[in-house]
XYZ file of C-alpha atoms in Angstrom:
727
model
C -31.597 -25.249 -49.120
C -33.508 -25.997 -46.113
C -33.443 -24.152 -42.975
C -34.730 -24.456 -39.353
C -37.826 -22.011 -39.379
C -39.140 -22.405 -36.044
C -38.789 -19.376 -33.609
C -37.373 -19.720 -30.718
C -39.973 -19.598 -27.707
C -38.193 -16.632 -25.705
C -39.192 -14.175 -28.312
C -41.202 -11.208 -26.601
C -43.866 -9.989 -27.884
C -43.870 -6.512 -29.906
C -44.523 -4.028 -27.296
C -47.730 -1.609 -28.325
C -44.288 1.385 -28.236
C -42.541 -0.319 -30.991
C -45.630 -1.061 -33.367
C -46.856 2.587 -32.835
C -44.352 5.072 -31.915
C -45.349 8.429 -30.264
C -45.804 11.036 -33.279
C -46.414 14.812 -32.559
C -46.728 17.333 -34.910
C -46.876 20.964 -34.890
C -50.972 20.792 -35.937
C -51.859 18.711 -33.003
C -50.079 19.297 -29.953
C -50.953 16.731 -26.969
C -51.617 18.127 -23.933
C -48.205 16.658 -22.451
C -45.333 15.531 -24.522
C -43.140 12.972 -23.119
C -40.220 15.468 -23.207
C -41.846 16.855 -19.778
C -41.629 13.918 -18.224
C -37.487 14.454 -18.498
C -38.029 17.960 -16.968
C -40.074 16.284 -13.770
C -37.102 13.753 -13.292
C -35.113 16.696 -13.359
C -36.205 19.449 -11.676
C -38.561 17.649 -9.746
C -41.780 20.001 -8.273
C -39.968 22.862 -10.078
C -41.128 21.276 -13.067
C -44.772 22.777 -13.230
C -43.200 26.666 -14.108
C -42.780 25.268 -17.604
C -44.740 24.658 -20.457
C -43.361 22.629 -24.113
C -44.995 23.288 -27.341
C -43.905 21.517 -30.829
C -43.628 24.083 -33.556
C -42.734 23.926 -36.936
C -38.903 23.127 -38.734
C -37.260 25.558 -40.621
C -36.477 24.567 -44.074
C -36.051 20.862 -42.493
C -33.977 22.019 -39.603
C -34.759 22.199 -36.032
C -35.672 25.606 -34.307
C -36.405 26.730 -30.481
C -37.705 29.408 -29.063
C -37.785 30.181 -25.032
C -40.066 32.893 -23.241
C -41.796 33.761 -19.883
C -45.170 34.678 -20.299
C -47.767 34.807 -17.105
C -45.009 33.630 -14.502
C -44.339 30.091 -17.040
C -41.117 29.351 -18.937
C -43.100 28.509 -21.901
C -40.130 26.334 -24.316
C -41.003 25.757 -27.981
C -39.482 23.529 -30.748
C -40.113 21.700 -33.796
C -38.725 18.216 -32.152
C -38.494 17.347 -28.591
C -34.612 17.128 -28.499
C -35.183 20.608 -29.864
C -37.565 21.361 -26.761
C -35.246 19.501 -24.783
C -31.637 21.927 -25.672
C -34.314 24.963 -25.600
C -34.406 23.608 -21.294
C -30.585 23.284 -21.596
C -30.195 27.069 -22.962
C -32.083 28.742 -20.632
C -30.932 26.623 -17.429
C -27.353 27.179 -18.388
C -27.556 31.161 -19.612
C -30.214 32.341 -17.505
C -30.180 29.926 -14.179
C -26.957 29.005 -14.117
C -27.406 25.586 -14.024
C -25.359 22.848 -15.641
C -26.070 18.476 -15.531
C -23.244 16.595 -16.958
C -22.118 13.516 -16.808
C -19.629 14.049 -14.088
C -21.218 16.238 -11.218
C -24.796 18.013 -11.569
C -25.654 21.319 -10.419
C -29.340 22.120 -10.956
C -30.462 23.825 -8.469
C -32.827 27.083 -9.965
C -32.911 30.739 -8.726
C -36.190 31.511 -6.968
C -38.112 32.738 -8.569
C -37.242 31.732 -12.133
C -35.489 34.546 -14.138
C -37.505 36.563 -16.435
C -36.670 36.551 -20.144
C -36.485 40.239 -21.451
C -37.537 38.760 -24.878
C -38.304 35.649 -27.160
C -35.412 33.989 -27.743
C -35.203 31.757 -30.888
C -32.371 29.621 -32.616
C -32.247 27.460 -35.554
C -29.931 24.774 -36.375
C -28.479 24.373 -39.089
C -27.844 20.972 -39.377
C -30.505 18.225 -39.906
C -28.780 15.808 -37.282
C -27.360 15.797 -33.421
C -25.781 12.226 -33.757
C -23.964 10.512 -30.475
C -22.085 7.354 -29.177
C -19.521 5.274 -30.694
C -19.776 1.593 -30.813
C -16.645 1.198 -28.063
C -18.609 3.590 -25.701
C -21.238 0.782 -25.257
C -18.262 -1.361 -23.323
C -15.729 0.835 -22.363
C -18.210 3.596 -20.262
C -21.873 1.309 -20.472
C -20.671 -2.307 -20.774
C -22.695 -3.216 -17.515
C -25.672 -0.252 -16.801
C -29.018 -0.925 -15.991
C -32.351 0.978 -16.880
C -31.642 3.584 -13.765
C -28.493 4.364 -15.825
C -30.065 4.598 -18.864
C -33.247 6.451 -17.918
C -30.677 9.554 -16.735
C -28.452 8.721 -19.743
C -31.619 9.743 -22.190
C -32.846 12.462 -19.970
C -29.351 14.043 -20.831
C -29.053 12.734 -24.492
C -32.825 15.034 -24.817
C -31.452 18.158 -22.452
C -28.436 18.336 -25.179
C -30.894 18.305 -28.809
C -29.639 14.683 -29.540
C -31.741 13.020 -32.161
C -29.319 10.381 -33.447
C -28.212 7.886 -30.816
C -26.511 4.694 -31.656
C -28.417 1.723 -30.298
C -26.489 -1.511 -30.082
C -27.947 -2.831 -26.840
C -29.694 -6.883 -27.263
C -28.063 -7.260 -30.481
C -27.129 -10.124 -29.035
C -30.543 -11.859 -29.596
C -31.299 -10.401 -33.247
C -27.989 -12.858 -34.100
C -29.488 -15.793 -32.397
C -32.814 -15.409 -33.468
C -31.273 -15.152 -37.299
C -28.595 -17.841 -36.982
C -31.206 -20.707 -35.535
C -32.751 -20.452 -38.464
C -29.643 -21.502 -40.660
C -28.669 -24.571 -38.793
C -26.381 -23.370 -35.943
C -26.731 -24.875 -32.366
C -26.725 -23.216 -28.987
C -23.038 -24.174 -28.768
C -21.993 -22.835 -32.147
C -24.032 -19.212 -31.116
C -22.766 -19.394 -28.095
C -19.279 -19.252 -29.540
C -20.082 -16.604 -32.003
C -21.374 -13.821 -29.112
C -18.851 -12.354 -27.154
C -18.914 -11.007 -23.173
C -20.689 -8.328 -22.303
C -17.826 -5.966 -22.479
C -16.438 -6.905 -25.627
C -19.850 -6.386 -28.099
C -18.758 -2.823 -30.197
C -15.475 -5.208 -31.620
C -17.379 -8.273 -32.089
C -20.269 -6.275 -34.024
C -17.283 -3.933 -36.147
C -16.242 -7.309 -37.314
C -13.008 -7.737 -35.192
C -13.552 -10.374 -32.860
C -16.201 -13.352 -31.992
C -16.632 -15.449 -28.914
C -14.433 -13.916 -26.847
C -15.269 -13.086 -22.928
C -18.467 -15.585 -23.764
C -20.080 -17.953 -23.834
C -23.328 -15.806 -22.113
C -26.600 -17.107 -20.526
C -29.798 -17.031 -22.693
C -31.127 -15.388 -19.174
C -28.902 -12.682 -20.052
C -29.495 -12.491 -23.714
C -33.393 -12.045 -22.338
C -32.687 -9.228 -20.294
C -31.025 -7.213 -22.821
C -33.608 -7.780 -25.265
C -35.996 -6.460 -22.154
C -33.647 -3.483 -21.448
C -32.754 -2.453 -25.393
C -36.538 -2.269 -25.356
C -36.939 0.311 -22.485
C -33.945 2.009 -24.352
C -35.656 2.591 -27.369
C -38.890 2.839 -26.261
C -38.017 5.979 -24.402
C -35.451 7.489 -27.300
C -38.627 7.091 -29.267
C -40.883 8.718 -26.946
C -38.551 11.624 -27.191
C -38.087 12.111 -30.380
C -34.755 10.524 -31.266
C -34.110 7.800 -34.049
C -31.628 5.318 -32.959
C -29.018 3.580 -35.147
C -29.755 -0.058 -34.918
C -26.937 -2.473 -36.187
C -27.492 -3.599 -39.918
C -26.634 -6.777 -41.735
C -23.231 -5.700 -43.805
C -21.592 -9.793 -44.319
C -19.972 -10.533 -41.223
C -21.091 -13.923 -40.077
C -19.563 -17.071 -37.526
C -16.779 -18.391 -38.925
C -18.732 -22.030 -38.067
C -21.337 -21.141 -40.962
C -17.838 -21.414 -43.364
C -18.306 -25.099 -42.354
C -21.754 -25.136 -42.443
C -21.948 -24.314 -46.137
C -19.120 -25.200 -47.768
C -20.752 -24.445 -51.209
C -21.106 -20.650 -50.464
C -18.550 -17.374 -50.838
C -17.750 -17.064 -47.279
C -14.276 -15.873 -46.741
C -11.961 -16.674 -43.619
C -11.754 -12.563 -41.753
C -8.238 -12.931 -41.055
C -6.907 -11.941 -37.540
C -7.127 -8.425 -35.587
C -4.870 -7.436 -32.972
C -1.481 -9.678 -33.767
C -0.054 -11.636 -36.798
C -0.299 -14.923 -35.183
C -1.746 -14.344 -31.882
C -4.810 -11.980 -32.546
C -8.520 -12.685 -32.582
C -9.735 -14.537 -34.858
C -12.691 -12.046 -37.269
C -15.793 -13.335 -38.078
C -16.229 -14.845 -41.613
C -16.967 -12.681 -44.237
C -20.179 -13.617 -46.464
C -19.978 -12.828 -49.919
C -22.708 -10.250 -50.656
C -22.756 -11.662 -54.215
C -23.658 -15.088 -52.738
C -27.642 -15.806 -52.709
C -26.785 -16.484 -48.943
C -26.408 -13.303 -48.286
C -29.669 -11.741 -49.312
C -31.364 -14.494 -47.542
C -29.826 -14.230 -44.707
C -29.699 -10.352 -44.719
C -33.422 -11.002 -45.248
C -34.188 -12.716 -41.859
C -31.611 -10.864 -40.399
C -33.585 -7.155 -41.074
C -37.151 -9.354 -40.065
C -35.638 -10.546 -36.706
C -34.482 -6.938 -35.857
C -37.789 -5.265 -36.426
C -39.809 -8.163 -34.639
C -37.555 -7.447 -31.240
C -36.940 -3.590 -32.003
C -39.283 -1.854 -34.820
C -37.755 -0.097 -37.436
C -35.630 2.935 -37.436
C -34.019 4.996 -40.839
C -30.414 4.401 -39.330
C -28.438 1.356 -39.719
C -24.436 1.341 -38.376
C -22.242 -1.798 -39.867
C -18.641 -1.028 -41.644
C -17.313 -4.197 -43.790
C -13.340 -4.557 -43.582
C -13.414 -2.037 -40.468
C -9.839 -1.812 -39.170
C -8.352 -4.393 -42.247
C -9.621 -7.600 -42.738
C -8.960 -10.141 -45.230
C -10.877 -8.661 -48.952
C -8.485 -10.847 -50.952
C -11.469 -12.308 -54.273
C -14.176 -9.291 -52.877
C -15.362 -6.757 -55.343
C -15.771 -3.995 -52.701
C -17.838 -1.536 -55.017
C -20.116 -4.340 -55.583
C -20.628 -5.638 -52.246
C -21.456 -2.299 -50.883
C -24.590 -1.741 -53.239
C -25.430 -5.401 -52.345
C -25.529 -4.685 -48.341
C -27.330 -1.482 -49.283
C -29.496 -3.379 -51.393
C -30.914 -5.851 -48.767
C -31.244 -2.983 -46.027
C -33.545 -0.903 -48.455
C -35.074 -3.839 -49.165
C -35.860 -4.416 -45.884
C -36.584 -1.072 -45.225
C -37.077 1.196 -48.319
C -36.614 4.859 -45.612
C -33.533 2.798 -44.635
C -29.902 5.278 -44.544
C -26.412 3.244 -43.802
C -24.517 5.174 -41.259
C -20.829 4.174 -42.063
C -17.619 5.378 -39.647
C -15.329 7.262 -41.565
C -12.101 5.966 -39.322
C -8.980 5.327 -41.136
C -9.071 5.287 -44.966
C -12.886 3.103 -43.751
C -15.238 4.107 -45.866
C -12.849 3.334 -48.647
C -13.668 5.108 -52.332
C -14.058 2.103 -53.741
C -16.862 1.131 -51.270
C -18.369 4.286 -51.428
C -18.594 4.482 -55.376
C -21.240 1.363 -54.406
C -23.606 3.034 -52.592
C -27.007 5.125 -53.271
C -25.904 9.042 -51.897
C -29.554 9.123 -51.148
C -29.376 6.796 -48.298
C -25.984 6.875 -46.846
C -24.166 8.784 -44.145
C -20.730 9.043 -43.424
C -19.779 9.774 -39.667
C -16.371 11.434 -39.875
C -15.876 10.727 -36.396
C -12.351 11.608 -35.720
C -12.615 15.413 -36.870
C -11.228 17.234 -34.729
C -8.420 15.209 -35.319
C -7.651 13.931 -38.559
C -10.876 15.047 -40.550
C -11.674 12.775 -43.586
C -13.824 15.422 -45.023
C -11.401 17.674 -46.562
C -9.042 15.377 -47.902
C -11.682 13.734 -49.381
C -13.730 16.511 -51.225
C -16.784 15.648 -48.936
C -17.316 12.271 -49.794
C -18.165 13.007 -53.219
C -21.534 14.708 -52.437
C -22.602 11.842 -49.526
C -23.943 13.482 -46.690
C -21.673 13.520 -43.897
C -21.664 14.611 -40.392
C -18.951 16.533 -38.262
C -18.009 14.485 -35.410
C -15.440 14.647 -32.384
C -13.843 11.890 -30.860
C -11.517 12.913 -28.082
C -11.716 10.055 -25.663
C -9.672 6.543 -26.768
C -10.143 4.049 -24.156
C -12.342 5.622 -21.419
C -8.980 6.808 -19.939
C -9.213 9.069 -17.702
C -7.263 12.587 -18.465
C -8.314 16.461 -18.963
C -7.904 16.607 -22.638
C -9.599 18.500 -25.651
C -9.324 20.735 -28.840
C -11.209 23.319 -27.559
C -10.509 25.583 -30.123
C -11.000 23.044 -33.287
C -14.540 22.496 -31.199
C -15.396 26.104 -31.235
C -14.750 26.945 -34.893
C -14.476 23.624 -37.396
C -17.601 22.820 -37.691
C -18.486 26.293 -38.840
C -15.803 26.320 -40.764
C -16.522 23.159 -42.729
C -20.044 24.059 -43.024
C -18.394 27.022 -45.120
C -16.775 25.140 -46.988
C -17.273 24.217 -50.139
C -18.320 20.314 -49.418
C -20.789 22.324 -46.699
C -23.805 22.043 -48.429
C -23.727 17.819 -47.992
C -22.759 18.549 -43.989
C -25.931 17.071 -42.176
C -25.064 17.056 -38.680
C -22.674 17.167 -35.484
C -22.136 14.192 -33.050
C -19.803 13.153 -30.607
C -17.832 9.563 -31.075
C -16.409 9.817 -27.785
C -15.241 6.068 -26.464
C -15.722 6.800 -22.972
C -18.181 9.603 -21.917
C -17.256 10.301 -17.648
C -14.452 13.099 -18.573
C -14.130 16.221 -19.430
C -17.828 18.050 -19.717
C -16.553 20.705 -21.260
C -16.304 18.940 -24.331
C -20.017 17.871 -24.596
C -21.198 21.381 -23.675
C -19.234 22.926 -26.459
C -19.971 20.487 -28.997
C -23.816 20.788 -28.761
C -23.603 24.504 -28.536
C -21.832 24.321 -31.552
C -24.853 22.518 -33.375
C -26.863 25.551 -33.333
C -25.029 28.180 -34.507
C -23.474 28.435 -38.170
C -20.493 30.613 -36.865
C -17.676 30.097 -34.694
C -17.706 30.032 -31.162
C -15.848 32.545 -29.408
C -14.214 30.584 -27.393
C -12.904 33.481 -24.192
C -16.957 34.087 -23.664
C -17.896 31.210 -23.840
C -15.764 29.379 -21.062
C -16.835 32.384 -18.599
C -20.735 31.118 -19.255
C -19.749 27.713 -19.019
C -18.287 28.163 -15.533
C -21.012 30.098 -14.623
C -23.310 27.545 -15.252
C -21.090 24.957 -13.897
C -20.881 26.178 -10.422
C -23.829 28.788 -9.978
C -22.470 31.761 -9.981
C -20.158 34.222 -11.976
C -16.463 34.229 -10.021
C -13.401 35.845 -11.744
C -10.811 33.401 -9.661
C -12.914 30.724 -11.681
C -13.064 32.133 -14.628
C -9.405 32.612 -14.772
C -8.886 29.148 -13.519
C -10.455 27.790 -16.449
C -9.429 30.050 -19.037
C -5.589 28.627 -17.931
C -7.215 24.996 -17.959
C -8.703 25.923 -21.486
C -5.262 27.180 -22.891
C -3.557 24.607 -21.879
C -4.723 20.951 -21.193
C -8.039 21.832 -22.740
C -5.922 22.901 -26.268
C -3.606 20.278 -27.296
C -1.789 21.485 -29.894
C -1.723 18.385 -32.359
C -4.087 15.704 -33.251
C -3.349 12.985 -30.610
C -5.351 10.082 -29.877
C -6.923 11.536 -26.776
C -5.668 12.060 -23.201
C -1.669 12.060 -22.491
C -1.657 8.886 -20.027
C -0.598 9.130 -16.558
C 2.641 7.495 -15.378
C 0.954 5.414 -12.933
C -0.992 3.515 -15.773
C 2.367 2.422 -17.680
C 4.539 -0.653 -16.839
C 7.478 0.054 -14.822
C 10.686 0.515 -17.178
C 13.438 3.039 -18.355
C 12.670 5.884 -20.695
C 8.550 5.058 -19.853
C 6.673 7.383 -22.384
C 3.408 5.754 -22.671
C 1.497 3.055 -21.201
C -0.074 1.147 -24.128
C 2.141 0.420 -27.564
C 0.870 3.268 -29.217
C 0.234 5.453 -26.324
C 2.296 8.582 -24.883
C 3.030 10.640 -21.396
C 3.732 13.801 -22.962
C 2.784 16.972 -21.247
C 2.295 19.344 -24.322
C 1.700 22.724 -22.009
C 3.817 23.820 -18.689
C 2.946 22.036 -16.038
C 3.007 24.748 -13.636
C 0.176 26.548 -15.454
C -2.622 23.936 -14.525
C -0.786 24.247 -10.821
C -1.655 27.829 -11.264
C -5.207 26.823 -12.307
C -5.874 24.299 -9.043
C -4.404 27.292 -6.657
C -7.113 29.716 -7.945
C -9.847 26.690 -7.669
C -8.976 26.213 -4.339
C -9.290 29.606 -3.296
C -12.721 29.586 -3.694
C -13.603 26.572 -1.226
C -14.999 28.777 0.943
C -17.581 29.389 -1.560
C -18.174 26.515 -3.928
C -17.088 23.597 -1.641
C -20.892 22.341 -1.382
C -21.217 22.026 -5.479
C -21.129 18.773 -6.669
C -19.775 20.051 -10.233
C -16.964 22.266 -8.207
C -16.005 18.757 -5.622
C -15.051 17.031 -8.957
C -13.384 19.742 -10.746
C -11.336 20.317 -8.306
C -10.631 16.141 -7.471
C -9.765 16.287 -11.649
C -7.807 18.821 -11.774
C -5.366 17.944 -8.546
C -5.370 14.823 -9.899
C -3.786 15.564 -13.072
C -1.484 17.959 -11.021
C -0.362 15.236 -9.525
C 0.233 12.794 -12.026
C 1.729 15.501 -13.907
C 4.267 15.725 -11.199
C 4.706 11.959 -10.627
C 6.022 11.836 -13.969
C 8.417 14.583 -13.133
C 9.730 12.485 -10.190
C 9.735 9.262 -12.987
C 12.222 11.113 -14.223
C 14.565 12.203 -11.619
C 14.300 8.530 -10.351
C 15.520 7.209 -13.649
C 18.455 9.859 -13.737
C 19.306 9.025 -10.396
C 19.434 5.121 -11.138
C 21.541 5.673 -14.556
C 24.065 7.881 -12.185
C 23.950 4.564 -9.629
C 23.122 7.121 -6.712
C 21.048 4.942 -4.746
C 20.593 7.275 -2.028
C 18.838 9.396 -4.431
C 16.956 6.708 -6.142
C 15.774 5.412 -2.700
C 13.942 8.726 -1.639
C 12.791 9.576 -5.582
C 11.380 6.018 -5.692
C 9.692 6.452 -2.046
C 8.453 9.572 -3.457
C 6.895 8.303 -6.554
C 5.241 5.667 -4.298
C 3.981 8.116 -1.800
C 2.478 9.869 -4.715
C 0.890 6.788 -6.087
C -1.341 6.253 -2.408
C -1.861 9.949 -2.095
C -3.429 9.680 -5.546
C -5.676 6.826 -4.572
C -6.537 8.553 -1.674
C -7.640 10.877 -3.799
C -9.477 9.632 -6.295
C -11.382 7.354 -3.614
C -13.309 10.565 -2.777
C -15.305 10.734 -5.912
C -18.085 7.985 -7.627
C -16.485 8.487 -11.063
C -12.990 7.273 -10.380
C -13.975 3.748 -8.345
C -12.547 0.911 -9.261
C -15.399 -0.995 -7.155
C -18.112 0.787 -8.808
C -17.149 -0.880 -12.676
C -16.647 -4.447 -10.732
C -19.737 -4.535 -8.677
C -21.837 -3.302 -12.141
C -20.381 -6.131 -13.936
C -21.598 -8.547 -11.236
C -24.757 -7.279 -11.026
C -25.527 -7.524 -14.875
C -24.482 -11.379 -14.575
C -27.754 -13.829 -13.985
C -25.820 -16.741 -12.087
C -23.020 -16.936 -9.617
C -21.169 -18.168 -12.421
C -21.736 -15.569 -15.084
C -20.938 -13.435 -12.142
C -17.779 -14.333 -12.192
C -17.286 -14.401 -16.180
C -18.591 -10.783 -16.015
C -16.047 -9.500 -13.637
C -13.191 -11.373 -15.651
C -14.665 -9.268 -18.588
C -14.384 -5.947 -16.813
C -10.714 -6.714 -15.352
C -9.408 -8.020 -18.709
C -11.017 -4.658 -20.551
C -9.235 -1.769 -18.776
C -5.818 -3.959 -18.333
C -4.487 -6.817 -20.855
C -7.699 -6.234 -22.965
C -7.415 -9.786 -24.419
C -5.414 -13.178 -24.696
C -1.201 -12.671 -24.081
C -1.244 -11.908 -27.717
C -3.834 -9.411 -28.094
C -1.979 -7.810 -24.618
C 0.991 -7.385 -26.497
C -0.184 -4.733 -28.624
C -3.285 -3.682 -26.554
C -2.575 -3.838 -22.966
C -3.263 -0.626 -20.725
C -5.203 0.993 -24.286
C -7.840 1.174 -21.579
C -6.423 2.174 -18.681
C -7.921 3.556 -15.569
C -6.362 6.461 -13.159
C -9.108 5.083 -10.898
C -8.767 4.419 -6.959
C -8.184 0.531 -6.696
C -6.122 0.702 -9.960
C -3.784 3.343 -8.987
C -2.882 2.123 -5.459
C -3.386 -1.509 -6.543
C -2.355 -3.265 -9.646
C -0.734 -0.191 -11.398
C 1.331 0.279 -7.481
C 2.325 -3.295 -7.363
C 3.719 -3.229 -10.779
C 5.586 -0.176 -10.006
C 6.672 -1.602 -6.528
C 8.085 -4.626 -8.526
C 9.886 -2.759 -11.027
C 11.308 -0.386 -8.547
C 12.229 -3.511 -6.588
C 14.312 -4.756 -9.819
C 16.416 -1.351 -10.030
C 17.175 -1.831 -6.275
C 18.866 -5.266 -7.073
C 20.449 -3.760 -9.897
C 22.120 -0.984 -8.037
C 23.444 -3.458 -5.843
C 24.870 -5.499 -8.092
C 22.369 -8.251 -8.307
C 21.433 -9.484 -11.803
C 17.252 -9.475 -11.895
C 14.982 -9.645 -14.980
C 11.828 -7.148 -15.585
C 9.088 -8.429 -13.851
C 6.783 -10.391 -15.706
C 3.936 -8.190 -16.306
C 1.240 -10.020 -18.045
C 1.432 -12.717 -15.232
C 0.803 -10.559 -12.779
C -2.141 -8.671 -14.952
C -3.345 -11.861 -16.092
C -3.691 -13.221 -12.253
C -5.239 -9.748 -11.265
C -7.868 -10.046 -13.496
C -8.928 -13.604 -11.903
C -8.463 -12.094 -8.443
C -11.732 -11.390 -6.504
C -11.191 -9.314 -3.981
C -13.702 -6.544 -3.427
C -12.801 -2.277 -3.660
C -14.980 0.175 -1.682
C -18.546 1.594 -3.422
C -19.153 4.357 -1.838
C -16.564 7.528 -2.171
C -14.678 8.372 1.511
C -13.156 11.588 2.323
C -13.698 14.824 1.168
C -12.058 16.057 -2.202
C -11.637 19.374 -1.580
C -9.794 19.178 1.605
C -7.453 16.496 0.427
C -6.954 18.317 -2.956
C -5.692 20.814 -0.284
C -3.626 19.076 1.120
C -2.047 17.433 -1.553
C -1.149 21.032 -3.186
C -0.155 22.011 0.564
C 2.197 18.907 0.397
C 3.664 18.534 -2.882
C 3.423 22.403 -4.409
C 3.402 25.269 -2.265
C 6.720 24.915 -1.198
């Protein structure tokens, strides 16, 4: 069998960093560790007050120490992520600081606090994992290096040592497929647009949102080299995408004599996305293609010890395929390319199946139990039969906005799992959220839990969290957060992420969800959250200048307004059912007014601006045509998700309670629906609006949205509280 063996000319040279990663050992401490760069970027001139040193691990686990000596803060750790967490520990516990994805409070006290004695902690876990495949699209589809540099600093500060890193996988596939006779057009139909790489790599779709340009593929290569280079410098081991048999569907025609199976459909019976094909690992072509794939991956980004890739994730055609034998062959190809490799499998639904796990080498496999706070597999599957595993929380689905958690589970379940009969093969804690720009409390608690083998006392932990978040102890703020932690952040059942806002749903009678399997249930007394908001606002005189406080006030107010709007919606529908035109007009007017005010509130914070999402998409592109294509990607993902057939199942899965969405598309939909009901109240037969047509038109619109926040979130929150709640 002959293949085109020439490598494409654009292949960048392997960087020195990838060939010779920064190696550290406790016996030969360099004068300066790369983690000092993180400290300098975070603390500026005050970084000079800190020293970093490496120390030995204990029983294969990370340890850290913090002490003050000679006017310096001494940070020791058995790895650079351990040193990063040592800094985090000192900043949050003693300096009353916090560095989060949503709000920063990093004003150090002067002088720095002196510790009465050395602090030493050991993690009972080997791994601290981070990212879901979907995070790379719902949160980071259009990120640049400046954003990634800050993100990687956040990772090391939270002690993370095992991040998923899948940027730039397009070039790996391109370099591989060109050697098996696929032309540029065929490859272009395989690689998706920048908002859909997660579902491509998970074998759910191909080509949707593309084609992308060669310039963009090259751009992503450069970005991934910076990302993985910095991760390695800081002592993290990136998780790359492995080869598990997913191949372009066109390969079935190109190699008709090989066992390449139709992958079937995803997210729709007849109108869903066509999955990529599946190359039977027992076929000789599999080993040949896997060898090329891993060689091209290493040529671009170097080796790692972790590779992801889940055959038959969320279904797929398995007819005629021996799952156990396939798993064995997939892993053998991985180990041939890298004898130190570990296959990192997502524990989602029934994936990985018992049949698949029966074929793997336990010593080179790791299962990420990604929804352990809601639907843990580890217990019902008896610790995955002795295979090493990681306790992960999911929490956020689709990048939706909403105050949500299961804090009690985050605080107690890792320790319970560790002490269970299956704790001996529990190797780590992780987060596999689909969006990460919400609920900072979840991140802080999860990675604090990574440094203890006991349940965390939640009430006292919340008080410490509040003090660090706002920079001072305050009883009213602590009382507010105790309420929030016991209501919105304490969902009593395993629902898939936050309860949705009524604003984000299509108008209809009896609306109780925004997407097909969603929910708009308020599982706590709404007046409790209103009480928490009142307490937060009572502290505005002392804290209104704090970025963290300003975000939290905006977010809690947003949640309170959403809750109230659902109540108003139900009153509006009751008036309609009673054919009470006057009451219907009153309630529908109030509902639309709430949408306007919510949009005004959301406009005060960059985290809630639609304009920044669209602008990032356009800036990520490499030509004018591509800018329009990427904007279409960005708009489609957060509305109809895909084509019309897919939209029947997935529209609003990634809804966004953002400025520009609430006052724009969402308000237009509700206005159209209210108009229909008004017609019906006056005896005019009127059908429901054609929502898909409205949404599809919106995805093609190129209107611009503000890129800068406007207004004071604390002032506007106070106005809205007085207007709607203080009556």
